Structure formats: C-alpha cells, structure tokens
Coordinates of C-alpha atoms in Angstrom, one line a residue:
M1408 CA -0.1 0.0 0.1
K1409 CA 1.2 3.5 -1.1
R1410 CA 1.9 5.9 1.7
V1411 CA 0.4 9.5 1.5
T1412 CA 2.9 12.1 2.3
P1413 CA 1.7 15.2 4.7
H1414 CA 1.7 17.5 1.6
Q1415 CA -0.2 15.0 -0.5
E1416 CA -2.7 14.8 2.5
E1417 CA -2.6 18.6 2.8
V1418 CA -3.4 18.9 -1.0
M1419 CA -6.1 16.3 -0.9
S1420 CA -7.6 18.2 2.0
N1421 CA -7.9 21.3 0.5
Y1422 CA -9.5 19.8 -2.6
L1423 CA -12.2 17.8 -0.8
L1424 CA -12.8 21.4 1.1
R1425 CA -13.1 23.3 -2.1
F1426 CA -15.4 20.6 -3.3
F1427 CA -17.7 20.5 -0.5
R1428 CA -17.7 24.5 -0.3
T1429 CA -18.5 24.3 -4.1
K1430 CA -21.4 21.9 -3.6
I1431 CA -23.0 23.8 -0.6
L1432 CA -22.3 27.0 -2.5
L1433 CA -24.4 25.6 -5.9
L1434 CA -27.0 24.0 -3.5
I1435 CA -27.3 27.3 -2.0
V1436 CA -27.8 29.3 -5.3
L1437 CA -29.9 26.8 -7.0
A1438 CA -32.0 26.0 -3.9
P1439 CA -34.5 28.8 -4.3
F1440 CA -35.2 27.9 -7.9
T1441 CA -36.1 24.3 -7.6
G1442 CA -39.5 25.3 -6.4
A1443 CA -39.5 27.8 -9.2
K1444 CA -41.5 25.4 -11.6
A1445 CA -43.9 27.4 -14.0
Q1446 CA -47.1 27.4 -13.1
L1447 CA -48.9 27.3 -16.5
H1448 CA -52.5 25.3 -16.2
Q1449 CA -54.8 24.3 -18.4
S1450 CA -58.2 25.3 -17.0
D1451 CA -60.9 24.8 -19.5
R1452 CA -60.7 23.0 -23.2
L1453 CA -63.1 23.1 -26.1
E1454 CA -62.9 20.2 -28.5
I1455 CA -65.0 20.9 -32.0
P1456 CA -65.3 18.0 -34.2
T1457 CA -64.0 18.7 -37.8
S1458 CA -66.3 17.5 -40.7
S1459 CA -65.2 14.7 -42.9
S1460 CA -67.4 16.1 -45.6
S1461 CA -66.5 19.3 -45.9
S1462 CA -63.4 21.4 -46.3
E1463 CA -63.3 23.5 -42.8
Q1464 CA -61.4 26.6 -41.7
F1465 CA -61.1 27.5 -38.3
E1466 CA -60.1 30.7 -36.9
V1467 CA -60.3 32.3 -33.1
F1468 CA -60.3 35.8 -31.9
S1469 CA -60.1 37.2 -28.3
L1470 CA -62.7 39.4 -27.3
G1471 CA -60.7 39.9 -23.7
E1472 CA -63.0 39.7 -20.7
Q1473 CA -66.0 39.4 -23.3
G1474 CA -64.8 35.9 -24.0
I1475 CA -63.9 34.6 -27.5
L1476 CA -65.3 34.2 -31.0
S1477 CA -64.8 31.2 -33.1
V1478 CA -65.4 31.2 -36.6
I1479 CA -66.0 28.3 -39.0
R1480 CA -66.3 28.7 -42.6
G1481 CA -66.7 25.6 -45.0
D1482 CA -69.3 24.3 -47.4
E1483 CA -72.9 23.9 -46.1
Y1484 CA -73.2 20.8 -48.8
S1485 CA -70.7 19.3 -50.8
S1486 CA -72.8 20.5 -53.8
S1487 CA -73.0 24.1 -52.6
R1488 CA -71.3 27.0 -54.1
N1489 CA -72.0 29.4 -51.2
E1490 CA -69.5 29.3 -48.3
K1491 CA -71.3 29.1 -45.1
W1492 CA -69.5 31.1 -42.2
N1493 CA -70.8 30.3 -38.8
F1494 CA -70.1 32.5 -35.6
V1495 CA -70.2 31.4 -32.1
K1496 CA -69.1 33.5 -29.0
Y1497 CA -67.8 31.8 -26.0
D1498 CA -68.0 33.3 -22.4
T1499 CA -64.4 33.1 -20.1
T1500 CA -65.4 29.6 -19.2
L1501 CA -65.8 28.7 -22.6
K1502 CA -69.8 28.3 -22.8
V1503 CA -71.9 29.4 -25.5
L1504 CA -73.5 32.6 -25.5
W1505 CA -74.7 32.9 -29.0
R1506 CA -74.4 31.5 -32.4
T1507 CA -75.1 33.1 -36.0
A1508 CA -74.3 32.2 -39.5
Y1509 CA -74.0 33.8 -42.8
K1510 CA -74.1 32.4 -46.3
L1511 CA -71.0 34.1 -48.4
D1512 CA -72.0 34.6 -52.1
F1513 CA -69.4 32.1 -54.0
R1514 CA -68.0 35.3 -56.1
Y1515 CA -66.4 36.9 -52.9
I1516 CA -63.3 35.3 -51.7
P1517 CA -62.3 36.7 -47.8
V1518 CA -59.3 39.2 -47.9
M1519 CA -58.7 40.3 -44.2
A1520 CA -60.4 41.0 -41.0
Y1521 CA -60.1 43.5 -38.5
K1522 CA -61.7 43.7 -34.6
G1523 CA -63.2 46.7 -32.9
A1524 CA -64.2 46.9 -29.3
D1525 CA -67.9 45.8 -30.1
L1526 CA -67.6 45.1 -33.8
G1527 CA -66.0 42.8 -35.7
Y1528 CA -65.2 43.3 -39.8
W1529 CA -64.3 41.1 -42.4
L1530 CA -63.4 42.0 -46.1
F1531 CA -64.4 40.2 -48.9
A1532 CA -63.5 41.2 -52.6
E1533 CA -64.9 39.9 -56.2
P1534 CA -61.8 38.8 -58.4
D1535 CA -60.9 41.2 -61.4
T1536 CA -63.6 43.5 -60.4
D1537 CA -63.8 46.7 -58.3
K1538 CA -66.3 45.3 -56.0
F1539 CA -65.9 44.8 -52.5
L1540 CA -67.8 43.4 -49.6
F1541 CA -68.0 44.6 -45.8
L1542 CA -69.4 42.1 -43.2
Q1543 CA -70.0 43.7 -39.8
L1544 CA -70.7 41.5 -36.6
N1545 CA -71.9 42.7 -33.4
F1546 CA -69.9 40.9 -30.7
N1547 CA -72.7 41.6 -28.3
D1548 CA -75.7 39.8 -29.7
G1549 CA -74.4 38.2 -32.9
S1550 CA -76.3 40.7 -35.3
I1551 CA -74.8 40.8 -38.8
D1552 CA -74.9 43.8 -41.4
T1553 CA -73.5 43.9 -44.7
F1554 CA -72.2 46.9 -46.7
K1555 CA -71.1 46.4 -50.5
G1556 CA -68.8 49.1 -52.3
N1557 CA -66.7 50.0 -55.3
L1558 CA -63.2 50.4 -54.6
L1559 CA -60.2 49.9 -56.9
S1560 CA -60.0 46.6 -59.2
G1561 CA -56.6 45.1 -58.7
V1562 CA -55.8 46.3 -55.4
D1563 CA -52.9 44.4 -53.3
V1564 CA -54.3 44.9 -50.3
Q1565 CA -51.8 45.0 -47.1
Q1566 CA -54.3 46.5 -44.0
F1567 CA -57.5 46.6 -43.2
K1568 CA -59.1 48.8 -40.4
V1569 CA -62.3 50.7 -39.3
I1570 CA -62.6 54.1 -37.7
G1571 CA -66.2 55.0 -37.1
S1572 CA -68.3 54.0 -39.9
K1573 CA -65.8 54.3 -42.1
A1574 CA -63.2 51.6 -43.7
L1575 CA -59.8 51.9 -44.3
V1576 CA -58.2 49.6 -47.2
S1577 CA -54.4 50.2 -47.8
G1578 CA -52.2 48.6 -50.2
Y1579 CA -50.9 48.5 -53.3
Y1580 CA -52.1 49.7 -57.1
R1581 CA -49.9 49.3 -60.1
S1582 CA -46.9 49.0 -57.5
R1583 CA -47.7 52.5 -55.7
P1584 CA -49.1 52.8 -52.3
V1585 CA -52.7 53.8 -51.7
V1586 CA -55.5 54.0 -48.7
I1587 CA -59.1 53.8 -49.8
V1588 CA -61.5 55.4 -47.3
H1589 CA -65.1 53.8 -47.8
S1590 CA -68.0 55.1 -45.8
F1591 CA -70.8 52.5 -44.9
F1592 CA -73.3 54.9 -44.8
D1593 CA -73.5 56.9 -48.1
H1594 CA -71.3 54.4 -49.7
T1595 CA -68.6 57.0 -50.9
T1596 CA -65.2 56.2 -51.8
R1597 CA -62.0 58.4 -52.0
V1598 CA -58.4 57.9 -52.2
L1599 CA -56.2 59.6 -49.6
P1600 CA -54.0 62.3 -51.2
G1601 CA -50.3 62.5 -51.3
L1602 CA -49.7 58.9 -51.3
F1603 CA -50.0 57.5 -54.9
E1604 CA -45.8 58.2 -55.5
K1605 CA -43.0 56.0 -57.1
N1606 CA -40.5 54.0 -55.0
T1607 CA -43.0 54.3 -51.8
E1608 CA -43.9 51.9 -49.5
L1609 CA -46.4 52.0 -46.9
N1610 CA -45.2 51.1 -43.2
N1611 CA -48.2 51.3 -41.1
V1612 CA -51.9 53.0 -41.0
D1613 CA -52.4 54.0 -37.4
I1614 CA -55.9 55.4 -36.2
N1615 CA -56.3 57.5 -33.2
E1616 CA -59.8 57.0 -32.9
I1617 CA -60.1 59.2 -29.7
D1618 CA -59.2 62.6 -32.2
G1619 CA -60.5 61.1 -35.1
Y1620 CA -57.1 61.0 -36.8
I1621 CA -55.8 58.8 -39.5
N1622 CA -51.9 58.3 -39.7
V1623 CA -50.2 56.8 -42.9
I1624 CA -46.5 56.4 -42.0
T1625 CA -44.5 55.5 -45.1
Y1626 CA -40.8 55.3 -46.4
A1627 CA -39.6 56.4 -49.7
Y1628 CA -36.6 56.0 -51.9
R1629 CA -35.2 59.3 -53.3
K1630 CA -31.9 60.0 -54.6
K1631 CA -30.1 57.0 -53.0
N1632 CA -32.1 58.5 -49.6
C1633 CA -34.6 56.6 -47.4
V1634 CA -37.2 59.3 -46.5
F1635 CA -39.3 58.5 -43.4
E1636 CA -42.9 60.3 -43.3
I1637 CA -45.9 60.3 -41.2
K1638 CA -49.0 62.1 -43.2
T1639 CA -52.0 62.9 -41.2
Y1640 CA -55.7 63.1 -42.2
N1641 CA -58.6 63.9 -40.3
Y1642 CA -61.5 61.8 -40.3
D1643 CA -63.0 62.9 -43.6
G1644 CA -60.2 62.1 -45.2
K1645 CA -58.7 65.9 -45.8
F1646 CA -54.7 66.0 -45.4
L1647 CA -53.6 67.9 -42.5
K1648 CA -49.8 67.7 -42.2
K1649 CA -46.8 65.9 -42.8
T1650 CA -43.5 65.0 -40.4
T1651 CA -40.6 63.8 -41.9
L1652 CA -37.7 62.2 -40.1
S1653 CA -34.4 62.2 -41.4
D1654 CA -31.0 61.3 -40.0
P1655 CA -27.4 61.6 -41.7
R1656 CA -26.1 58.3 -40.4
Y1657 CA -29.3 56.0 -40.4
S1658 CA -32.7 55.3 -41.8
F1659 CA -35.8 54.5 -40.0
I1660 CA -37.6 51.5 -41.1
S1661 CA -40.8 51.0 -39.4
G1662 CA -42.6 53.7 -36.5
Q1663 CA -45.4 53.2 -34.0
I1664 CA -46.9 56.3 -32.4
V1665 CA -47.7 56.6 -29.2
P1666 CA -49.9 60.1 -28.5
L1667 CA -50.0 61.9 -25.4
N1668 CA -51.9 64.6 -26.3
S1669 CA -53.2 66.0 -29.9
D1670 CA -49.7 67.9 -30.5
D1671 CA -47.5 65.4 -28.5
S1672 CA -46.5 61.9 -29.0
Y1673 CA -43.7 59.6 -29.2
L1674 CA -42.4 57.3 -32.2
I1675 CA -40.7 54.1 -31.7
G1676 CA -39.4 51.3 -33.9
N1677 CA -36.3 50.1 -35.5
Y1678 CA -33.7 51.7 -38.1
S1679 CA -31.1 50.7 -40.6
V1680 CA -27.8 51.6 -42.1
G1681 CA -28.9 52.5 -45.4
C1682 CA -32.1 51.9 -47.2
T1683 CA -32.5 48.3 -46.0
Q1684 CA -34.9 45.8 -43.9
Y1685 CA -32.0 44.8 -42.0
S1686 CA -32.3 46.2 -38.6
Q1687 CA -29.3 47.9 -37.0
G1688 CA -31.2 48.7 -33.6
L1689 CA -34.0 50.4 -32.0
Y1690 CA -34.9 54.3 -31.6
V1691 CA -37.5 56.7 -30.0
T1692 CA -38.1 59.9 -30.8
H1693 CA -40.1 62.8 -29.4
I1694 CA -42.7 64.5 -31.7
E1695 CA -44.1 67.7 -30.7
D1696 CA -46.1 70.4 -32.8
D1697 CA -45.3 68.5 -36.0
T1698 CA -41.4 68.4 -35.3
P1699 CA -39.6 65.5 -34.3
G1700 CA -36.5 65.9 -31.5
E1701 CA -33.4 64.2 -31.7
P1702 CA -33.8 60.2 -31.9
Q1703 CA -32.4 58.0 -29.4
F1704 CA -30.8 55.2 -31.2
I1705 CA -30.3 51.9 -29.5
E1706 CA -27.7 49.4 -31.5
F1707 CA -28.3 45.8 -30.8
S1708 CA -25.0 45.5 -29.5
Q1709 CA -26.1 48.1 -26.5
L1710 CA -29.0 45.6 -25.4
Q1711 CA -27.6 43.8 -22.4
N1712 CA -29.4 40.3 -23.1
F1713 CA -30.0 40.6 -27.1
F1714 CA -27.1 37.6 -27.5
N1715 CA -28.5 35.7 -25.1
Y1716 CA -29.7 33.2 -27.7
M1717 CA -26.4 32.1 -28.7
K1718 CA -24.6 29.1 -27.2
P1719 CA -22.2 30.2 -24.4
K1720 CA -19.0 30.2 -26.4
R1721 CA -20.3 31.7 -29.2
R1722 CA -21.8 34.6 -26.9
Q1723 CA -18.4 35.1 -25.1
R1724 CA -17.0 35.5 -28.7
V1725 CA -19.5 37.8 -29.8
L1726 CA -19.2 40.1 -26.5
E1727 CA -15.5 40.1 -26.9
K1728 CA -15.6 41.3 -30.3
I1729 CA -17.8 44.2 -28.9
D1730 CA -15.6 45.1 -26.7
K1731 CA -12.6 45.1 -28.4
R1732 CA -14.2 47.3 -31.4
Q1733 CA -15.5 49.5 -28.7
S1734 CA -12.2 50.2 -27.1
L1735 CA -11.1 51.2 -30.6
G1736 CA -13.5 53.8 -31.1
K1737 CA -15.4 51.5 -33.7
E1738 CA -19.1 50.9 -34.3
N1739 CA -20.8 47.4 -33.7
R1740 CA -23.2 46.7 -36.6
F1741 CA -25.4 43.8 -36.6
R1742 CA -28.0 43.5 -39.0
Y1743 CA -31.2 41.3 -38.4
R1744 CA -34.8 41.5 -39.9
L1745 CA -37.3 42.0 -37.1
L1746 CA -40.8 41.3 -37.1
V1747 CA -42.3 43.8 -34.6
H1748 CA -45.5 43.6 -32.8
E1749 CA -47.9 46.2 -31.6
L1750 CA -46.8 47.9 -29.0
I1751 CA -47.9 46.7 -25.5
Q1752 CA -48.7 50.0 -23.2
T1753 CA -49.3 50.1 -19.5
P1754 CA -50.0 53.0 -17.4
E1755 CA -46.4 52.9 -16.4
E1756 CA -44.1 51.8 -19.3
I1757 CA -44.2 50.9 -23.3
V1758 CA -43.3 47.5 -24.2
L1759 CA -41.9 46.7 -27.6
V1760 CA -41.7 43.0 -28.8
A1761 CA -40.0 41.8 -32.0
E1762 CA -39.2 38.6 -33.3
V1763 CA -35.7 38.0 -35.3
Y1764 CA -36.4 35.9 -38.2
Y1765 CA -34.7 34.6 -41.4
P1766 CA -36.4 33.6 -44.7
N1767 CA -35.7 29.8 -45.5
Q1768 CA -35.0 30.9 -48.9
R1769 CA -34.4 34.5 -50.4
S1770 CA -37.6 36.4 -50.9
T1771 CA -37.7 40.0 -52.0
N1772 CA -41.4 40.6 -51.1
P1773 CA -42.4 38.6 -47.9
I1774 CA -45.8 38.4 -46.9
I1775 CA -46.5 39.7 -43.3
S1776 CA -49.8 38.7 -41.6
G1777 CA -52.1 41.1 -40.2
G1778 CA -56.0 41.5 -39.5
I1779 CA -57.4 39.9 -36.4
S1780 CA -55.6 36.8 -35.8
R1781 CA -54.3 35.7 -39.2
P1782 CA -55.2 37.2 -42.8
Y1783 CA -56.7 35.7 -45.0
I1784 CA -53.5 35.5 -47.7
S1785 CA -52.1 32.8 -49.9
R1786 CA -49.1 31.4 -48.0
S1787 CA -45.4 31.8 -48.7
L1788 CA -43.7 29.0 -50.2
E1789 CA -40.2 30.2 -48.7
G1790 CA -41.2 30.0 -45.2
Y1791 CA -39.5 31.9 -42.2
R1792 CA -37.3 30.7 -39.3
Y1793 CA -37.2 32.1 -35.7
T1794 CA -34.1 32.3 -33.9
H1795 CA -35.5 34.4 -30.7
A1796 CA -37.5 37.4 -29.6
I1797 CA -36.4 40.8 -27.6
V1798 CA -38.6 42.5 -25.4
C1799 CA -37.6 46.2 -24.6
G1800 CA -39.1 48.5 -22.3
F1801 CA -39.9 52.5 -22.2
D1802 CA -40.6 54.8 -19.5
R1803 CA -43.9 56.7 -20.1
N1804 CA -41.2 59.7 -21.1
G1805 CA -39.6 57.3 -24.0
K1806 CA -36.8 56.8 -22.0
F1807 CA -35.1 53.3 -22.7
M1808 CA -35.2 51.3 -19.5
W1809 CA -34.3 47.6 -19.9
D1810 CA -34.3 44.9 -22.3
N1811 CA -34.7 41.0 -22.2
T1812 CA -34.5 37.9 -24.9
I1813 CA -36.4 34.7 -25.2
T1814 CA -34.7 32.1 -27.5
I1815 CA -36.8 30.2 -30.0
K1816 CA -35.5 26.7 -31.2
D1817 CA -36.4 25.2 -34.3
L1818 CA -39.3 27.1 -34.9
T1819 CA -40.7 27.9 -38.6
S1820 CA -43.7 29.2 -40.4
F1821 CA -45.1 29.4 -43.7
D1822 CA -46.5 32.7 -42.9
L1823 CA -44.7 35.6 -41.8
Q1824 CA -46.3 36.1 -38.4
E1825 CA -46.5 37.0 -34.6
M1826 CA -45.5 33.5 -32.9
V1827 CA -44.0 34.9 -29.3
Q1828 CA -46.9 36.4 -27.0
V1829 CA -46.0 38.5 -24.1
T1830 CA -48.8 39.1 -21.4
P1831 CA -48.1 41.2 -18.3
V1832 CA -49.0 39.5 -15.3
D1833 CA -48.8 41.3 -11.9
D1834 CA -45.2 42.6 -11.8
Y1835 CA -43.8 40.1 -14.4
F1836 CA -44.0 39.3 -18.2
V1837 CA -44.8 35.9 -19.4
L1838 CA -43.5 35.1 -22.8
A1839 CA -44.9 32.5 -24.7
Y1840 CA -44.9 30.5 -27.9
P1841 CA -46.4 27.3 -29.3
Q1842 CA -44.6 24.4 -31.1
E1843 CA -45.8 20.9 -32.1
G1844 CA -48.6 20.5 -29.6
E1845 CA -46.5 22.3 -26.6
I1846 CA -46.6 25.8 -25.3
H1847 CA -42.9 27.1 -24.4
T1848 CA -42.8 30.0 -21.5
E1849 CA -40.2 31.7 -20.0
V1850 CA -41.3 34.5 -17.3
I1851 CA -39.0 37.8 -16.9
N1852 CA -39.0 41.2 -14.4
R1853 CA -38.2 43.4 -16.8
D1854 CA -34.0 42.8 -17.6
K1855 CA -34.2 39.2 -15.0
V1856 CA -35.4 35.9 -15.9
V1857 CA -37.5 34.6 -13.3
V1858 CA -38.5 31.2 -14.6
E1859 CA -36.4 29.9 -17.0
T1860 CA -37.8 28.4 -20.4
E1861 CA -40.1 25.3 -19.9
K1862 CA -42.4 23.3 -22.2
F1863 CA -46.0 22.0 -21.5
K1864 CA -47.9 19.6 -23.6
I1865 CA -51.7 20.7 -24.6
N1866 CA -53.9 17.7 -23.7
P1867 CA -57.2 16.3 -24.6
K1868 CA -60.3 17.0 -22.4
S1869 CA -60.6 13.2 -21.4
E1870 CA -58.0 11.9 -19.2
K1871 CA -58.5 8.4 -21.6
E1872 CA -57.7 10.0 -24.7
K1873 CA -53.9 11.0 -26.0
V1874 CA -52.7 13.2 -28.7
L1875 CA -52.1 11.6 -32.0
N1876 CA -51.0 14.4 -33.9
N1877 CA -50.8 18.0 -33.8
E1878 CA -51.3 20.7 -36.6
D1879 CA -51.5 24.4 -37.0
G1880 CA -51.0 25.5 -33.4
Y1881 CA -51.3 28.8 -32.2
L1882 CA -51.5 31.1 -29.1
S1883 CA -52.8 34.4 -28.1
P1884 CA -53.3 36.4 -24.9
W1885 CA -56.6 36.7 -23.8
Y1886 CA -57.1 38.6 -20.5
G1887 CA -55.3 39.2 -17.2
Q1888 CA -53.2 36.2 -16.7
Y1889 CA -54.9 34.1 -19.5
F1890 CA -53.7 32.8 -23.0
L1891 CA -55.9 30.9 -25.6
A1892 CA -54.1 28.3 -27.4
Y1893 CA -55.9 26.5 -30.5
G1894 CA -55.5 24.6 -33.4
M1895 CA -56.2 21.2 -35.0
Q1896 CA -55.1 17.7 -33.0
R1897 CA -55.9 13.9 -33.7
I1898 CA -56.9 12.0 -30.4
G1899 CA -57.8 9.0 -29.7
T1900 CA -57.7 6.6 -26.5
S1901 CA -54.6 4.4 -28.5
S1902 CA -52.1 4.7 -31.1
I1903 CA -53.6 2.1 -33.0
G1904 CA -56.2 3.7 -35.3
Q1905 CA -56.7 7.0 -36.8
G1906 CA -58.6 8.2 -33.7
R1907 CA -61.0 11.5 -34.5
E1908 CA -59.7 15.2 -35.5
V1909 CA -60.8 18.0 -33.5
F1910 CA -60.4 21.9 -33.4
Y1911 CA -59.3 22.6 -29.7
I1912 CA -59.6 25.6 -27.6
N1913 CA -57.5 25.9 -24.6
K1914 CA -57.9 28.3 -21.8
L1915 CA -54.1 28.6 -19.9
T1916 CA -53.4 30.7 -17.0
Y1917 CA -50.4 31.5 -15.5
K1918 CA -50.0 31.5 -11.8
T1919 CA -47.4 33.7 -10.3
E1920 CA -47.9 33.2 -6.6
E1921 CA -44.8 30.8 -6.1
I1922 CA -42.3 33.2 -8.2
G1923 CA -42.2 35.7 -5.6
K1924 CA -40.8 33.2 -3.2
V1925 CA -38.2 32.0 -5.0
G1926 CA -36.0 35.4 -6.0
L1927 CA -34.8 36.6 -9.4
K1928 CA -32.3 35.1 -11.5
E1929 CA -30.0 37.5 -13.3
A1930 CA -30.1 37.5 -16.9
S1931 CA -28.0 40.3 -18.0
R1932 CA -24.6 39.3 -19.6
P1933 CA -21.2 40.1 -17.6
R1934 CA -19.4 43.0 -18.9

C-alpha cells in the first residue's frame, strides 16, 4: 500500500474542502430555483369535431373579458357553391353565448379581418372587379350587417382597419401605395391624397379614434436616400400635416405612434444603415408640434441580453468582439430582420416586442400577416425561421429602460406572423410561443429572468385519450393572466387507429403566486 505524504494529504484536504464548499454554494444558489417551476395550467378546453364531408377552416378571435369568438367556414353541402360562415361567441368559461351564420356569395373571396371594441369586420373582394363586400358582426348579440362598395380593381390589400363608420383599405395599386376610405353610410369612396408615389412603401396605417385622426406612415427611396414620413388626415380624409424623420447616419424602417395629446407623441421603431430592411437597432423620438426631436438610437450591441439566444461560447466570442471594437472607437453593426409587434402599453411603461427571423429561401417580397388573428392570404412558399425575440421597455417619457430575450428553437412558419406572445401578469411578463403541440414559456421581471424556459403539453379534455398528431398550433393573449391556445389535433384512446380530429381551444392560465418566493435570476450578460 502506497503511503500518502503530509503534503499530498494537505492537497487532498484542500481539494475536498473546495469541492464541498462548491457543492454547498451550488445548493445555496440553486435551491431557491428548484421550486420555481412554471405555473401554466390548462383550466378549460373546448373540442369541436371536424367534418369529414366538407373542407373547413377555423379561426379564434380574443374578445378580452367579453370571451372569445370562433369562426368556422366551409361548404354547407358538398354541392353548394356558397360558403357558410358560422360565428359562435363563448364566455370566459368557454360556454356558448350565441350562434349566428352567414352564407357568403360564391363570387366573393375573403381578404382580411379587423376587430374593434364591440364590432368585428370582414373584408371580401370579387376577383378581377372593383366590387368589395364588408361584413359587420356585433359581438354583443351576433347581429350581422353587410355593406357593398366599389374600391379599386386589382388592389393588393396589405391592411384593413375601421374608424367610426369608415373602412380604411390600404395596399398597392399598380405598384404604388394607396389608402382607400369607404363610408358605410353613404357608400362613398375616396383615395387619400399625397400617397400615390413611385418607390414608396406603406409602413403602417395608424388610427387615433379619440381625436379622429388617420396617420399613414411611409418610407420612400429618393436620390439614394430613405425618407420616412407620417402623413396625417382627419376623419373625412382631408390632409392636415406631414412629419418627416431624417438622420444623416441612419434610415428609419418602422414606427409606431404613442400619442400623449393631439400635438405631442412618441415614435418608437427600428432603424437601419442605408435603405435596407436589415435592422441595426431600435429608436425612440419625441414629436411635438409636428417637429421630431433628436432620436435616441439603441444598437443591438447596447442591449444587455440581445445575444443570450446564442450558445455560451459563441456568445462570449461576440461580446469580446464588441468590447474590442468599442475600445478602438469603432461601431458594432449587427444586421437582423425584425418582425415588430404592436406596442404593449401599461400605465407605467411601453413595451416593444420583436422577433428575429430569417427567410428559409430568399424572398424579395415577404408576406406579413395582419388582421384580427391571421389574414386570409396565400401562403409564402419560402417559409421563415425564428431564432429569438427581444422585449424592450420604455418609460412613459420615452426613455429606454431595459431589455430581455427569449430563445426560439427550431421554429418555422409558412407565413411571417407573430409567434411569441407577451402578457403582463402582476409584476412579471410571461413570454410564450407554441410549437408541435407544446407551449414554451419563460417569465421575466424586466431585465431579469424569473423562470427559465419550460415546455407544457396541450392535453385532450378526457384523461383516457391522448394526442396522436398536432397541426397548426397558435397562441394569443386573452385577458389578465390567461392565454388562448388553439389548433388542430388528432386524438384517440390508443395509438392504434386513426382516432378523431378536433379543433381545440384551450384556456391557459399562468399562476405567479410562487414566483415571488423564489427570488430572481439575473439574465444580464457580464461586462
């Protein structure tokens, strides 16, 4: 037997002491988070059997605390040329409140939808003509009104909104932007002036229902420069003013207006270097009396958590490269495609959510979704791959405050649409997205991660059944801490056999009671 020298014994003792100290330290650090299991619960579920004799399509629209609206469209009979649309409103416990139906004339095709506070609108077009049909649905009692109008033949519709009793249909006519205003009452139609220009693209049509303003945001390519403009019209479509944003270094890609009063607002969006759709970062600017102030530009490299989606070694290399370039006085330019969501506004702050994506194949004209849930547009053949989503907070004075990131793994979509949903719950934000019959969640408190990413299966209503196949899963915020998960599933008691296909709607809730007891985990990168 080999004798252990005093020196070896001392070395071994020190090693064991460090080992146990490390173990104890790890237990101290990790113990609080072992109880921080996510609290996503499936409280209610609705299963609607699909019809094997007809081709059906399903939609779900969140109505907040009023409940939800489901729309099932398909042929009433196999020989019928008209398409039947069934509208059903459910309360927050998924109990039926009312049902109504509408037979759509076969000559019309659905284009897009828009949800107001108490009314929903669907836009239909007769191909190769200038004839359009508007369907208005009252969410309170299910009553339906229809309005016909003549707009423009061959308009490539990109956005559809309603302000008061007027429909705003925006898109492109002969490759130039147009915004058409149609009155439901007197059936008059007019085109907003000053928009039908070459090399100009529509960014957004923003409506201010309180003051009755229509803001059309565009960017144009002029003399190798990118010009970003906001043109404001009154309720009758009269041009009121133009606000131009320009900077010698950067180009503004998108912008959303946060009104403070009739003459004072903030504009928040993303920017690039040169006239390109590849973003370099975010910006916020104050607009007062039609004059924009000095924009605050926030490069991606300045965000504390932007690169958290990378693997640790790659992330460390990127951060070291950023530090080295900064020490040499050089700019750090990272180019990403962003799908920017509608801003989330709370009494204390403004939250911007944007997903980073890549086309699976090169596409010069990607299709961006809109409408209430998903638009009625043909799918892009290329498809899109998502890598991560960023969440950034601004105070009510427009000052940038914090950022965070959720990693999206192996998620693709045929349409470019919002996949990550962010919902304020108590003092936290729940980030979630659907993938292959599961919901991926992460909970943050501003720039800190409270609960790491977790996965939850969407289960059938009966415990005796199991999910055999998942298709087209979607997720949307509902009200408070509640989510809606919906899609197609094939379920059965055994994997042997085909089972039955259902369209499901799940009510999910995230309980945050236990989160406050377990502490917070810093997600900020070391600097």
